[in-house]
Every structure is written in structure tokens, then in C-alpha cells.
PDB file of C-alpha atoms in Angstrom:
ATOM      1  CA  UNK Z   1      33.802 -60.812  34.685  1.00 58.00           C
ATOM      2  CA  UNK Z   2      35.574 -63.545  37.273  1.00 64.00           C
ATOM      3  CA  UNK Z   3      37.535 -61.220  39.904  1.00 65.00           C
ATOM      4  CA  UNK Z   4      36.117 -58.054  38.792  1.00 70.00           C
ATOM      5  CA  UNK Z   5      34.223 -55.933  41.337  1.00 79.00           C
ATOM      6  CA  UNK Z   6      30.902 -54.910  39.778  1.00 83.00           C
ATOM      7  CA  UNK Z   7      28.983 -51.841  41.478  1.00 84.00           C
ATOM      8  CA  UNK Z   8      25.608 -52.822  42.581  1.00 83.00           C
ATOM      9  CA  UNK Z   9      22.836 -51.147  40.210  1.00 86.00           C
ATOM     10  CA  UNK Z  10      20.939 -50.448  43.357  1.00 86.00           C
ATOM     11  CA  UNK Z  11      23.878 -48.849  45.549  1.00 88.00           C
ATOM     12  CA  UNK Z  12      26.067 -47.194  43.101  1.00 90.00           C
ATOM     13  CA  UNK Z  13      23.690 -44.223  42.673  1.00 92.00           C
ATOM     14  CA  UNK Z  14      23.672 -43.297  46.305  1.00 93.00           C
ATOM     15  CA  UNK Z  15      27.314 -42.909  46.141  1.00 92.00           C
ATOM     16  CA  UNK Z  16      27.167 -41.098  43.681  1.00 90.00           C
ATOM     17  CA  UNK Z  17      24.014 -38.949  45.099  1.00 92.00           C
ATOM     18  CA  UNK Z  18      26.225 -38.530  48.617  1.00 92.00           C
ATOM     19  CA  UNK Z  19      29.417 -37.238  46.688  1.00 87.00           C
ATOM     20  CA  UNK Z  20      27.145 -35.076  44.585  1.00 84.00           C
ATOM     21  CA  UNK Z  21      25.707 -33.542  47.815  1.00 86.00           C
ATOM     22  CA  UNK Z  22      28.724 -33.223  49.385  1.00 84.00           C
ATOM     23  CA  UNK Z  23      30.640 -31.615  46.602  1.00 76.00           C
ATOM     24  CA  UNK Z  24      27.676 -29.184  46.804  1.00 75.00           C
ATOM     25  CA  UNK Z  25      28.280 -27.983  50.208  1.00 75.00           C
ATOM     26  CA  UNK Z  26      25.464 -30.197  51.651  1.00 83.00           C
ATOM     27  CA  UNK Z  27      27.050 -31.316  55.337  1.00 84.00           C
ATOM     28  CA  UNK Z  28      27.233 -34.980  56.696  1.00 89.00           C
ATOM     29  CA  UNK Z  29      24.366 -34.767  58.998  1.00 92.00           C
ATOM     30  CA  UNK Z  30      21.646 -32.643  56.319  1.00 93.00           C
ATOM     31  CA  UNK Z  31      22.796 -36.020  53.777  1.00 94.00           C
ATOM     32  CA  UNK Z  32      22.079 -38.229  56.543  1.00 95.00           C
ATOM     33  CA  UNK Z  33      18.486 -36.590  56.894  1.00 96.00           C
ATOM     34  CA  UNK Z  34      18.026 -36.397  53.458  1.00 97.00           C
ATOM     35  CA  UNK Z  35      18.701 -40.598  52.978  1.00 96.00           C
ATOM     36  CA  UNK Z  36      16.872 -41.158  56.020  1.00 96.00           C
ATOM     37  CA  UNK Z  37      13.948 -38.870  55.172  1.00 97.00           C
ATOM     38  CA  UNK Z  38      13.889 -40.320  51.740  1.00 96.00           C
ATOM     39  CA  UNK Z  39      13.828 -44.097  53.060  1.00 93.00           C
ATOM     40  CA  UNK Z  40      16.932 -44.790  51.017  1.00 93.00           C
ATOM     41  CA  UNK Z  41      18.022 -48.219  52.038  1.00 89.00           C
ATOM     42  CA  UNK Z  42      21.500 -48.455  53.940  1.00 89.00           C
ATOM     43  CA  UNK Z  43      24.342 -50.721  52.503  1.00 81.00           C
ATOM     44  CA  UNK Z  44      24.144 -53.231  55.378  1.00 79.00           C
ATOM     45  CA  UNK Z  45      20.532 -53.530  54.423  1.00 78.00           C
ATOM     46  CA  UNK Z  46      21.055 -53.932  50.602  1.00 68.00           C
ATOM     47  CA  UNK Z  47      23.625 -56.947  51.910  1.00 66.00           C
ATOM     48  CA  UNK Z  48      20.891 -58.551  53.776  1.00 64.00           C
ATOM     49  CA  UNK Z  49      18.823 -60.785  51.318  1.00 61.00           C
ATOM     50  CA  UNK Z  50      17.638 -62.801  53.614  1.00 61.00           C
ATOM     51  CA  UNK Z  51      15.215 -61.063  55.609  1.00 64.00           C
ATOM     52  CA  UNK Z  52      14.655 -64.130  58.182  1.00 64.00           C
ATOM     53  CA  UNK Z  53      18.844 -63.871  58.999  1.00 64.00           C
ATOM     54  CA  UNK Z  54      20.195 -62.657  62.858  1.00 63.00           C
ATOM     55  CA  UNK Z  55      22.601 -61.012  61.014  1.00 63.00           C
ATOM     56  CA  UNK Z  56      23.531 -57.186  62.192  1.00 68.00           C
ATOM     57  CA  UNK Z  57      22.587 -54.715  60.158  1.00 72.00           C
ATOM     58  CA  UNK Z  58      21.017 -50.807  60.209  1.00 78.00           C
ATOM     59  CA  UNK Z  59      18.184 -49.748  58.655  1.00 83.00           C
ATOM     60  CA  UNK Z  60      18.996 -46.376  59.531  1.00 91.00           C
ATOM     61  CA  UNK Z  61      21.663 -44.092  57.912  1.00 95.00           C
ATOM     62  CA  UNK Z  62      24.267 -42.306  60.191  1.00 94.00           C
ATOM     63  CA  UNK Z  63      27.084 -39.800  59.512  1.00 93.00           C
ATOM     64  CA  UNK Z  64      29.360 -42.191  60.482  1.00 92.00           C
ATOM     65  CA  UNK Z  65      28.003 -44.637  57.463  1.00 92.00           C
ATOM     66  CA  UNK Z  66      27.908 -41.401  55.376  1.00 93.00           C
ATOM     67  CA  UNK Z  67      31.802 -40.795  56.480  1.00 90.00           C
ATOM     68  CA  UNK Z  68      32.907 -44.077  55.819  1.00 90.00           C
ATOM     69  CA  UNK Z  69      31.613 -43.680  52.175  1.00 92.00           C
ATOM     70  CA  UNK Z  70      32.749 -40.683  51.974  1.00 90.00           C
ATOM     71  CA  UNK Z  71      36.510 -41.449  52.241  1.00 87.00           C
ATOM     72  CA  UNK Z  72      36.429 -45.047  50.727  1.00 89.00           C
ATOM     73  CA  UNK Z  73      39.059 -45.285  47.950  1.00 89.00           C
ATOM     74  CA  UNK Z  74      37.328 -48.408  46.575  1.00 89.00           C
ATOM     75  CA  UNK Z  75      34.796 -45.816  45.473  1.00 89.00           C
ATOM     76  CA  UNK Z  76      37.697 -44.534  42.203  1.00 88.00           C
ATOM     77  CA  UNK Z  77      38.413 -47.904  41.433  1.00 87.00           C
ATOM     78  CA  UNK Z  78      41.309 -49.266  43.782  1.00 88.00           C
ATOM     79  CA  UNK Z  79      40.854 -52.754  45.580  1.00 85.00           C
ATOM     80  CA  UNK Z  80      41.587 -52.207  49.073  1.00 87.00           C
ATOM     81  CA  UNK Z  81      42.560 -55.223  51.202  1.00 88.00           C
ATOM     82  CA  UNK Z  82      43.697 -56.148  54.323  1.00 86.00           C
ATOM     83  CA  UNK Z  83      42.664 -53.111  56.218  1.00 86.00           C
ATOM     84  CA  UNK Z  84      41.653 -55.128  59.566  1.00 87.00           C
ATOM     85  CA  UNK Z  85      43.113 -58.404  61.176  1.00 88.00           C
ATOM     86  CA  UNK Z  86      41.072 -60.801  63.192  1.00 87.00           C
ATOM     87  CA  UNK Z  87      42.826 -60.217  67.063  1.00 86.00           C
ATOM     88  CA  UNK Z  88      42.881 -64.334  67.532  1.00 86.00           C
ATOM     89  CA  UNK Z  89      41.186 -67.364  65.233  1.00 85.00           C
ATOM     90  CA  UNK Z  90      39.226 -67.876  68.447  1.00 85.00           C
ATOM     91  CA  UNK Z  91      37.558 -64.528  68.325  1.00 83.00           C
ATOM     92  CA  UNK Z  92      35.410 -62.479  66.269  1.00 83.00           C
ATOM     93  CA  UNK Z  93      36.999 -58.937  67.016  1.00 89.00           C
ATOM     94  CA  UNK Z  94      39.147 -57.229  64.554  1.00 88.00           C
ATOM     95  CA  UNK Z  95      41.600 -54.267  64.510  1.00 90.00           C
ATOM     96  CA  UNK Z  96      42.172 -51.553  62.391  1.00 88.00           C
ATOM     97  CA  UNK Z  97      45.351 -52.034  60.383  1.00 88.00           C
ATOM     98  CA  UNK Z  98      48.014 -49.238  59.770  1.00 90.00           C
ATOM     99  CA  UNK Z  99      47.508 -47.821  56.617  1.00 85.00           C
ATOM    100  CA  UNK Z 100      51.114 -48.706  55.483  1.00 89.00           C
ATOM    101  CA  UNK Z 101      50.180 -52.427  55.464  1.00 86.00           C
ATOM    102  CA  UNK Z 102      46.971 -52.159  53.297  1.00 86.00           C
ATOM    103  CA  UNK Z 103      47.246 -53.498  49.934  1.00 88.00           C
ATOM    104  CA  UNK Z 104      46.314 -51.533  47.399  1.00 86.00           C
ATOM    105  CA  UNK Z 105      46.246 -52.262  43.512  1.00 86.00           C
ATOM    106  CA  UNK Z 106      44.685 -49.115  41.755  1.00 90.00           C
ATOM    107  CA  UNK Z 107      42.100 -49.313  38.793  1.00 87.00           C
ATOM    108  CA  UNK Z 108      41.165 -53.028  39.294  1.00 87.00           C
ATOM    109  CA  UNK Z 109      37.543 -52.190  38.925  1.00 87.00           C
ATOM    110  CA  UNK Z 110      34.742 -49.353  37.264  1.00 87.00           C
ATOM    111  CA  UNK Z 111      35.220 -45.877  39.572  1.00 87.00           C
ATOM    112  CA  UNK Z 112      31.776 -44.791  40.819  1.00 88.00           C
ATOM    113  CA  UNK Z 113      33.860 -40.882  41.583  1.00 87.00           C
ATOM    114  CA  UNK Z 114      36.908 -39.338  40.783  1.00 83.00           C
ATOM    115  CA  UNK Z 115      40.429 -40.222  42.279  1.00 83.00           C
ATOM    116  CA  UNK Z 116      40.627 -35.974  43.012  1.00 78.00           C
ATOM    117  CA  UNK Z 117      37.218 -35.617  44.333  1.00 77.00           C
ATOM    118  CA  UNK Z 118      38.029 -38.230  46.850  1.00 81.00           C
ATOM    119  CA  UNK Z 119      41.346 -36.710  48.123  1.00 78.00           C
ATOM    120  CA  UNK Z 120      39.462 -33.574  48.436  1.00 74.00           C
ATOM    121  CA  UNK Z 121      36.800 -35.296  50.305  1.00 76.00           C
ATOM    122  CA  UNK Z 122      39.776 -37.037  52.560  1.00 76.00           C
ATOM    123  CA  UNK Z 123      41.381 -33.812  53.280  1.00 72.00           C
ATOM    124  CA  UNK Z 124      37.962 -31.915  54.019  1.00 72.00           C
ATOM    125  CA  UNK Z 125      36.722 -34.500  56.582  1.00 73.00           C
ATOM    126  CA  UNK Z 126      40.094 -34.070  57.861  1.00 72.00           C
ATOM    127  CA  UNK Z 127      39.450 -30.425  58.892  1.00 67.00           C
ATOM    128  CA  UNK Z 128      42.856 -29.924  57.440  1.00 55.00           C
ATOM    129  CA  UNK Z 129      41.414 -27.033  55.537  1.00 55.00           C
ATOM    130  CA  UNK Z 130      40.106 -24.046  56.906  1.00 52.00           C
ATOM    131  CA  UNK Z 131      36.805 -22.438  56.030  1.00 49.00           C
ATOM    132  CA  UNK Z 132      38.217 -19.518  53.892  1.00 51.00           C
ATOM    133  CA  UNK Z 133      39.353 -22.312  51.573  1.00 61.00           C
ATOM    134  CA  UNK Z 134      36.624 -24.661  52.095  1.00 60.00           C
ATOM    135  CA  UNK Z 135      33.488 -22.373  50.253  1.00 62.00           C
ATOM    136  CA  UNK Z 136      36.128 -21.625  47.096  1.00 65.00           C
ATOM    137  CA  UNK Z 137      36.728 -25.258  47.022  1.00 66.00           C
ATOM    138  CA  UNK Z 138      33.105 -26.469  46.934  1.00 65.00           C
ATOM    139  CA  UNK Z 139      32.696 -23.822  44.565  1.00 66.00           C
ATOM    140  CA  UNK Z 140      35.413 -25.003  42.504  1.00 65.00           C
ATOM    141  CA  UNK Z 141      34.007 -28.637  42.767  1.00 67.00           C
ATOM    142  CA  UNK Z 142      30.616 -27.686  41.327  1.00 65.00           C
ATOM    143  CA  UNK Z 143      32.107 -26.590  38.416  1.00 62.00           C
ATOM    144  CA  UNK Z 144      34.394 -29.994  38.225  1.00 63.00           C
ATOM    145  CA  UNK Z 145      31.365 -31.832  38.412  1.00 61.00           C
ATOM    146  CA  UNK Z 146      29.608 -30.173  35.439  1.00 58.00           C
ATOM    147  CA  UNK Z 147      32.637 -30.051  32.922  1.00 57.00           C
ATOM    148  CA  UNK Z 148      33.561 -33.841  33.648  1.00 59.00           C
ATOM    149  CA  UNK Z 149      30.393 -34.980  34.698  1.00 55.00           C
ATOM    150  CA  UNK Z 150      31.802 -36.860  37.206  1.00 48.00           C
ATOM    151  CA  UNK Z 151      29.369 -38.132  39.738  1.00 45.00           C
ATOM    152  CA  UNK Z 152      26.054 -35.872  38.576  1.00 40.00           C
ATOM    153  CA  UNK Z 153      22.669 -38.240  38.379  1.00 35.00           C
TER     154      UNK Z 153
END
């Protein structure tokens, strides 16, 4: 459909697996190792259609790339734009815009991840949950995934 995002059939299962592993208490470095050990393609390598292209891409997963996925609001079905801007029309440099400037339209496309799950991961990644609550939340998330059948592959 014109104007709608459609999940990439090769990339969507990877996103779901990352969220599933995180919900099961697997840390960022272990998720990263799993992806690299299993030779799962990175998002930038999947975008790279032409192998002779000089476009910059990373063939290895990094903790920051996994963290970025766990924080990305696009995976709950929202369109998020105006996240960054060019410093100057003469430059390729970009700077991040404050969240108050973002344009967010909810439920514009198929969600890969439940909205509640994304919110919990954002809080966990900010370190706002203490270690005692963390175990209880992870146990709850496992049950939530099973009951809702949200992200289980």
C-alpha cells in the first residue's frame, strides 16, 4: 500500500528475537554476541543492496545497535519523524532534535512489538528500575509474552 510501512520479512524476525531475548533477561552484550555468532545480518547490511556500493555500513552487531532497536518507537507501529536535522545545507553533519520537536503519528503501520513492552525496555535501559524490581519485571514480561503471544517467534 502506498504511504504505509511494511515490515521487512528478513529483518522483522530479528527485531522480534532481540525483544524476546531481552524479555527473557538476556543482557545487551549477550544478545549482541548471539547475533554475531549466528551470523545474523545487521540492519545496515540488509539495506545494502549493491555489494559494490561505497556506502558506510557495519557487518557486525554492536551493543549500541541492539540498544537502539530496544528503544525504537517505530516497532510499535508509530511513524516517528523529525528526529534529527542537518547542521547546514552545505554539510552532511546531522544533530539530534529534542523529543518535543519530533513528529509522532501513532498506529500508522503494523507493530512488531507491543507498546507496553517497548515502554518497559526504555525504562530499563535508562536505569530507572532498581535491581530488585528488575527481576520481578522480567518474570512478568516472560508471562506477558506467553499470554499475549506478542513477540515469540
